[in-house]
PDB file of C-alpha atoms in Angstrom:
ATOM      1  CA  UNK A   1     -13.363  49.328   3.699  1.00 63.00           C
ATOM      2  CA  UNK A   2     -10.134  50.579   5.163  1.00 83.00           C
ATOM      3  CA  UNK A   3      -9.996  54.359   4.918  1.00 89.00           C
ATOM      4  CA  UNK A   4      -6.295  54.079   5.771  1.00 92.00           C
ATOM      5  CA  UNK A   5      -5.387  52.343   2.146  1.00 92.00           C
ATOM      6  CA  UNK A   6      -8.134  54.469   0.316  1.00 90.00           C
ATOM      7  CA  UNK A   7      -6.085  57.357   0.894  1.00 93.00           C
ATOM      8  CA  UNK A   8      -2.728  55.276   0.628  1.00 93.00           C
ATOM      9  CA  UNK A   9      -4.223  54.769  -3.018  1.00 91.00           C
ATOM     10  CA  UNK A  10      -5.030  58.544  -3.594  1.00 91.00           C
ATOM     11  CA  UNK A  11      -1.366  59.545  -2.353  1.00 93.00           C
ATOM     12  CA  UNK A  12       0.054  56.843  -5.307  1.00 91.00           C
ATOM     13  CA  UNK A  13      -0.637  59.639  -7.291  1.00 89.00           C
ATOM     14  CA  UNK A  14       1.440  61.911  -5.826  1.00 91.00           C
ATOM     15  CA  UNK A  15       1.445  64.654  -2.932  1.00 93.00           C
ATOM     16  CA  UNK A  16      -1.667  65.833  -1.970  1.00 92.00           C
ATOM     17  CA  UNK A  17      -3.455  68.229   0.667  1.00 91.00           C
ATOM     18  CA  UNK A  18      -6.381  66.462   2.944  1.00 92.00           C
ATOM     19  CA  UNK A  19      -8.492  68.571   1.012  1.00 90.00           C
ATOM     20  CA  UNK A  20      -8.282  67.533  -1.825  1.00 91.00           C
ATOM     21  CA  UNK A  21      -8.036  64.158  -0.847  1.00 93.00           C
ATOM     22  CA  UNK A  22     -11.374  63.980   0.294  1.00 92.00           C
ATOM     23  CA  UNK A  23     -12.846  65.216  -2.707  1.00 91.00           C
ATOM     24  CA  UNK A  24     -10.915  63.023  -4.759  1.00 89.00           C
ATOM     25  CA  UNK A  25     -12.048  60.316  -2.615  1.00 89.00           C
ATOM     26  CA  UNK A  26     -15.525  61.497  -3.083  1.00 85.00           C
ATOM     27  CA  UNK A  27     -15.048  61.560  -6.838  1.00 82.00           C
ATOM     28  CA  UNK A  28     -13.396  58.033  -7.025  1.00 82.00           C
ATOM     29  CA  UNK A  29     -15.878  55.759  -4.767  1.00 79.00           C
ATOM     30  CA  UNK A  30     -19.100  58.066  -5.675  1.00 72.00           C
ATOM     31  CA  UNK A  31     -21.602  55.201  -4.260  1.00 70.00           C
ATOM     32  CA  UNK A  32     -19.196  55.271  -0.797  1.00 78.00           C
ATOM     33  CA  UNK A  33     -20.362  57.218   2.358  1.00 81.00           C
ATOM     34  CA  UNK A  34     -18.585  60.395   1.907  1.00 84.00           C
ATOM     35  CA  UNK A  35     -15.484  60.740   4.220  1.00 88.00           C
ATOM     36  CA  UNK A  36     -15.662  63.497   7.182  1.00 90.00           C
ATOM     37  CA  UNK A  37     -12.709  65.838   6.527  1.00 91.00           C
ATOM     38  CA  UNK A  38     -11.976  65.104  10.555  1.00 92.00           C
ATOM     39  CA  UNK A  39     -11.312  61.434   9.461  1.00 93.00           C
ATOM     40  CA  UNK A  40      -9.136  62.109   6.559  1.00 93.00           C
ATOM     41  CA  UNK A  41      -7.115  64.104   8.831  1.00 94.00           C
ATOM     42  CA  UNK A  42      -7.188  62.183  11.513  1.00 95.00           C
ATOM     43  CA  UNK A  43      -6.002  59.237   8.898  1.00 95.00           C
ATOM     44  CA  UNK A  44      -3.336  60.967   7.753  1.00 95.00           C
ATOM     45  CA  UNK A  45      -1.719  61.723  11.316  1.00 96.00           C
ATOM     46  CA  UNK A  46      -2.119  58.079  11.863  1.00 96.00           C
ATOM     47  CA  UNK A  47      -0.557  56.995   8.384  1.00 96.00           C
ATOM     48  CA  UNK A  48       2.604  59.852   9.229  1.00 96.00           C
ATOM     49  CA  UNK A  49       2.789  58.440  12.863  1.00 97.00           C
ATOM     50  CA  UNK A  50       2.719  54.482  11.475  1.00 97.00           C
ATOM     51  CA  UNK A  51       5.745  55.220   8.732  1.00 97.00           C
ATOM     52  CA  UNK A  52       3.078  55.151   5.719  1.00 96.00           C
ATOM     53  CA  UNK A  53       3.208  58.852   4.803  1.00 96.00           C
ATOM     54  CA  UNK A  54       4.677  62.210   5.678  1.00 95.00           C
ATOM     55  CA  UNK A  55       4.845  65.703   5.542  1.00 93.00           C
ATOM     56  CA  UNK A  56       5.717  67.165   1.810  1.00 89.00           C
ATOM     57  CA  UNK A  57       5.751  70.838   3.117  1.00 86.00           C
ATOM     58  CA  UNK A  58       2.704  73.349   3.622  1.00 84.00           C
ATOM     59  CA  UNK A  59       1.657  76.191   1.389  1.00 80.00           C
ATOM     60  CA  UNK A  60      -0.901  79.087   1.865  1.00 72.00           C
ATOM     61  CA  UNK A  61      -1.858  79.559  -1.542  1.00 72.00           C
ATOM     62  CA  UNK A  62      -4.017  82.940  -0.261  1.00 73.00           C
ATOM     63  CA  UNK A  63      -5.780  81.021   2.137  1.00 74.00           C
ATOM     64  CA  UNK A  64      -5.422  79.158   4.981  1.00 78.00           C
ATOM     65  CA  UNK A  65      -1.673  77.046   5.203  1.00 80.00           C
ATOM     66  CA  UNK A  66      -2.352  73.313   4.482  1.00 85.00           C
ATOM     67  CA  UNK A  67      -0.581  70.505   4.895  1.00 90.00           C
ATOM     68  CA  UNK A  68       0.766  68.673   1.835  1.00 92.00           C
ATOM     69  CA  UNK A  69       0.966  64.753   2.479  1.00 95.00           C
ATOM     70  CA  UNK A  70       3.053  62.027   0.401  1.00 95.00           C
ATOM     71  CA  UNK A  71       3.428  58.525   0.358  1.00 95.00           C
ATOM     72  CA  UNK A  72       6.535  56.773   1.899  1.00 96.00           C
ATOM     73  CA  UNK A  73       8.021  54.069   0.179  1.00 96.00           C
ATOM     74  CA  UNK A  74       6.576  51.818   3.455  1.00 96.00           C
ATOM     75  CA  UNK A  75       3.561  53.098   2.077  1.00 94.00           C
ATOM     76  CA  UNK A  76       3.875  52.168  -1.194  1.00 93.00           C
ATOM     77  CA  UNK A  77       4.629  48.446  -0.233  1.00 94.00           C
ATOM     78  CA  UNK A  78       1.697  48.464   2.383  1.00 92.00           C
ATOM     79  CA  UNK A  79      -0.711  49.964  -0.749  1.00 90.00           C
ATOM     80  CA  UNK A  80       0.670  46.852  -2.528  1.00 91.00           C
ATOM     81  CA  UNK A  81       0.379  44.152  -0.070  1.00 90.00           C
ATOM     82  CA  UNK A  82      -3.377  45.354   0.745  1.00 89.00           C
ATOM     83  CA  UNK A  83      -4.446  45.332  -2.856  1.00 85.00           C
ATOM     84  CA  UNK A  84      -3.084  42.280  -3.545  1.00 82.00           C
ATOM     85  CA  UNK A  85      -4.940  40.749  -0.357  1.00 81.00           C
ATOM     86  CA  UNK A  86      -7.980  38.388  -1.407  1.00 76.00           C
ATOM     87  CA  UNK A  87     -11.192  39.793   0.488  1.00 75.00           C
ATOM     88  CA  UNK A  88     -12.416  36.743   2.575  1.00 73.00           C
ATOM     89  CA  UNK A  89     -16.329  36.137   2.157  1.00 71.00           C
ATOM     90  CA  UNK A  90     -17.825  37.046   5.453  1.00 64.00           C
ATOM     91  CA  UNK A  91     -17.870  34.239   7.574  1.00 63.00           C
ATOM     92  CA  UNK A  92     -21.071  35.371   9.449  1.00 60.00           C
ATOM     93  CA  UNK A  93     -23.515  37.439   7.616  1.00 61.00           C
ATOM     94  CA  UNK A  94     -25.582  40.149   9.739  1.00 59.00           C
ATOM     95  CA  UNK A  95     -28.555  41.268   7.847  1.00 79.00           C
ATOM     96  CA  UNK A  96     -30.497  43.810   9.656  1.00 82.00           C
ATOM     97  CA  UNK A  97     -33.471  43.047   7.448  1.00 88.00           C
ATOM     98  CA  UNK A  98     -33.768  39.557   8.644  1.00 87.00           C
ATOM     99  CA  UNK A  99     -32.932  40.792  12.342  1.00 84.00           C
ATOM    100  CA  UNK A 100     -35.788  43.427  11.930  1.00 88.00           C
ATOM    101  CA  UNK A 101     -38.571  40.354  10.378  1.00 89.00           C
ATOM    102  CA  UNK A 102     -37.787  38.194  13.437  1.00 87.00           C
ATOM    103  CA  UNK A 103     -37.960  41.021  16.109  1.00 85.00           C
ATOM    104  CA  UNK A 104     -41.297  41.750  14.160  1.00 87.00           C
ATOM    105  CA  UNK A 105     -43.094  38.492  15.003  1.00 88.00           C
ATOM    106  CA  UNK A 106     -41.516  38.162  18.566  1.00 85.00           C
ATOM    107  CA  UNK A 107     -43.314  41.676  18.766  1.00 82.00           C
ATOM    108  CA  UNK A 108     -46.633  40.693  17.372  1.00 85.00           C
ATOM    109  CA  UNK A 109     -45.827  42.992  14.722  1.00 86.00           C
ATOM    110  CA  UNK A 110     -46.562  42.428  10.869  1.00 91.00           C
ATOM    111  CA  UNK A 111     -43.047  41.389   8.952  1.00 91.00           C
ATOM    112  CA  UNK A 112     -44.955  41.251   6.094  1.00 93.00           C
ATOM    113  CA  UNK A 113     -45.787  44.686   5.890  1.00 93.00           C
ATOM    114  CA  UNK A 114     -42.370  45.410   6.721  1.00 92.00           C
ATOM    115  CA  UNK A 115     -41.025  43.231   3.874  1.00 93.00           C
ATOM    116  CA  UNK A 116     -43.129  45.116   1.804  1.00 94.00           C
ATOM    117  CA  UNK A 117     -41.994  48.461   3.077  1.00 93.00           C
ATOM    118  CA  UNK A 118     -38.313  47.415   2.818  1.00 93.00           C
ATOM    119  CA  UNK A 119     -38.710  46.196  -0.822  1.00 94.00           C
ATOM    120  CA  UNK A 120     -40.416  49.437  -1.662  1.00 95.00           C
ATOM    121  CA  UNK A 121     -37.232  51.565  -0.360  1.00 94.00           C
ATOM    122  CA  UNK A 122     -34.665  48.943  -2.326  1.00 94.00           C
ATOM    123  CA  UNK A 123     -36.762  49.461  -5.535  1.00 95.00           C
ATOM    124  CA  UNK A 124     -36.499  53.592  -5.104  1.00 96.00           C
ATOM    125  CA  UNK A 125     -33.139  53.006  -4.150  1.00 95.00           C
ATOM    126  CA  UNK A 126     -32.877  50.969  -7.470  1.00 96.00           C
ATOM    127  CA  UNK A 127     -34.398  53.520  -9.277  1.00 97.00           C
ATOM    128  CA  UNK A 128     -32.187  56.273  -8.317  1.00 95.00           C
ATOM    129  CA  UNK A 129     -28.761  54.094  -8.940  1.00 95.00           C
ATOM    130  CA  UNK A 130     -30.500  53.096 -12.892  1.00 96.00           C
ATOM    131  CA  UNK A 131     -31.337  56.784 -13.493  1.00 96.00           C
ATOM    132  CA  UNK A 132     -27.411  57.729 -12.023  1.00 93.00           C
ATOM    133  CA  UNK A 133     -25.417  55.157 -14.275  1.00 94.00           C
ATOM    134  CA  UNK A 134     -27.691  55.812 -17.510  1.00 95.00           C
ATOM    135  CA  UNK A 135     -27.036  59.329 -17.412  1.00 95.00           C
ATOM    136  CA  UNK A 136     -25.263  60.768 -19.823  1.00 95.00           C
ATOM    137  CA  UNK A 137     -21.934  61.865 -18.108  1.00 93.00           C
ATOM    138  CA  UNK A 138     -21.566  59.022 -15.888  1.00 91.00           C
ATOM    139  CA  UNK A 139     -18.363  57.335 -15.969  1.00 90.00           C
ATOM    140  CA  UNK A 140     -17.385  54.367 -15.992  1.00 91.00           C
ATOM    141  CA  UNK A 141     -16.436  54.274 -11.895  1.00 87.00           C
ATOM    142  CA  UNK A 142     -20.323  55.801 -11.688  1.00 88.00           C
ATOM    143  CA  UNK A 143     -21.951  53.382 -13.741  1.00 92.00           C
ATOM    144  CA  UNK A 144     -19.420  49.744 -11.862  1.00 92.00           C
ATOM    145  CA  UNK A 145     -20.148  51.205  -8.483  1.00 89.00           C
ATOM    146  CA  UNK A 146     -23.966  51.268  -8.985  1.00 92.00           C
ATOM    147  CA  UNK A 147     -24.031  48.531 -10.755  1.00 94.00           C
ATOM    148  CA  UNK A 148     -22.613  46.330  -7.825  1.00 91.00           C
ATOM    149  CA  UNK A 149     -24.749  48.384  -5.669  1.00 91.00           C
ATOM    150  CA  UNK A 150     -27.682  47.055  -7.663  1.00 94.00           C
ATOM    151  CA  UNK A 151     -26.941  43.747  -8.033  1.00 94.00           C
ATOM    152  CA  UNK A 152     -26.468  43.663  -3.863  1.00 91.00           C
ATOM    153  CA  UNK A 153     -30.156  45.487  -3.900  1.00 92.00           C
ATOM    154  CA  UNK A 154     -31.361  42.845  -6.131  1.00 95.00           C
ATOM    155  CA  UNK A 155     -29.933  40.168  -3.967  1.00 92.00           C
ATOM    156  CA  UNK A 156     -31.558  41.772  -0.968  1.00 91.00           C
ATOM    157  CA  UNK A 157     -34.815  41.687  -3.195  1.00 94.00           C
ATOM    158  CA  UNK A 158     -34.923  37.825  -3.720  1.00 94.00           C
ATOM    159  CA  UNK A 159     -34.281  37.048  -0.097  1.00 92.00           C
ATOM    160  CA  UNK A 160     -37.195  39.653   0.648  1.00 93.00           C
ATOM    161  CA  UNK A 161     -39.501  37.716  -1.509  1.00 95.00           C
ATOM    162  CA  UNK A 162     -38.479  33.859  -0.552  1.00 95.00           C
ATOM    163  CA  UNK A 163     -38.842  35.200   3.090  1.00 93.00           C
ATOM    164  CA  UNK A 164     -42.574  36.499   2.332  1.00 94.00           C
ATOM    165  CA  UNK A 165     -43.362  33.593   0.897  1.00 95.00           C
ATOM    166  CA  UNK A 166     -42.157  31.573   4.320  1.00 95.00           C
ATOM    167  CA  UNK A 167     -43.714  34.144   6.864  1.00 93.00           C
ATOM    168  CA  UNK A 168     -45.944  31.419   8.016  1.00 93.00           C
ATOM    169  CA  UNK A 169     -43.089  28.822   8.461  1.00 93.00           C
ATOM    170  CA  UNK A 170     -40.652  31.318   9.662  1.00 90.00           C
ATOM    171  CA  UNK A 171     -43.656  32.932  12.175  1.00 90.00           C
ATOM    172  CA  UNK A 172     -44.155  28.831  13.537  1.00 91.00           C
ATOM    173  CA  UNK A 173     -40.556  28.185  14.327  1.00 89.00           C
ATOM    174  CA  UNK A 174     -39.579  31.977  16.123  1.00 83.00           C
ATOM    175  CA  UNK A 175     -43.069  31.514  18.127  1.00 84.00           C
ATOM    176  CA  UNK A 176     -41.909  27.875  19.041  1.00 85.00           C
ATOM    177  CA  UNK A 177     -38.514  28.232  20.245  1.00 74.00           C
TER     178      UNK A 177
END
């Protein structure tokens, strides 16, 4: 996900300190890996150095000065053309799960017990995303971003369980080539 537009997307709203950009952020895209306040900042230099944003002034407020950031109208059109962009399927898929079964049997390890360690975390993990968008203040962006959350987990869950059930074909071909 491009950290770049995220905040492009935040500024559509109108001028806004890295502060509270991050915590908006945070708000927004609750199922996301939080941002570092280092990489909003260091996004934002990057966005006023590219044309995308710029300086709106600075205030104190009591505290500490901070930086006020807006949107430039090449912003604006950037936001639009990136939105607008069709996300291309992955063309090559890297699942560290599957990585870790193989490595397992080229080890002499036990991928089963692994599969069945890994589909105990996804099912906690499950767990803890149900209990978050049944609650009774979730909103709507809570409850969408766990459910797609969930339905990747559940994806992850079937593969788990055809791949148990081939260990022993899987197992032959790895130990043959």
């Amino acid at each position: 996900m491009s950290t770049r537009h995220l905040l492009l997307g935040l500024l559509a709203a109108g001028p806004s300190h890295g502060y509270d950009l991050k915590r908006r952020h945070d708000e927004r895209f609750p199922q996301a890996r939080p941002l570092a306040y280092g990489q909003v900042y260091t996004t934002l230099q990057r966005l006023v150095r590219d044309g995308l944003a710029e300086v709106d002034g600075t205030d104190a407020d009591g505290g500490p000065e901070r930086t006020l950031y807006r949107s430039t109208d090449a912003g604006s059109h950037e936001l639009t053309r990136w939105a607008a962009e069709i996300a291309p399927p992955a063309p090559f898929v890297t699942n560290e799960i599957f990585a870790k079964v193989v490595v397992s049997i080229l080890a002499g390890g036990e991928p089963a017990a692994y599969l069945a360690a890994q589909r105990a975390a996804h099912m906690e993990r499950m767990r803890e995303l149900t209990a978050l968008k049944t609650a009774v203040d979730s909103d709507l962006a809570t409850v969408l971003s766990a459910d797609y959350a969930l339905n990747h987990l559940d994806a992850d869950l079937r593969w788990m369980n055809t791949t148990a059930a081939r260990l022993i074909t899987l197992t032959a071909e790895v130990d043959a080539a």
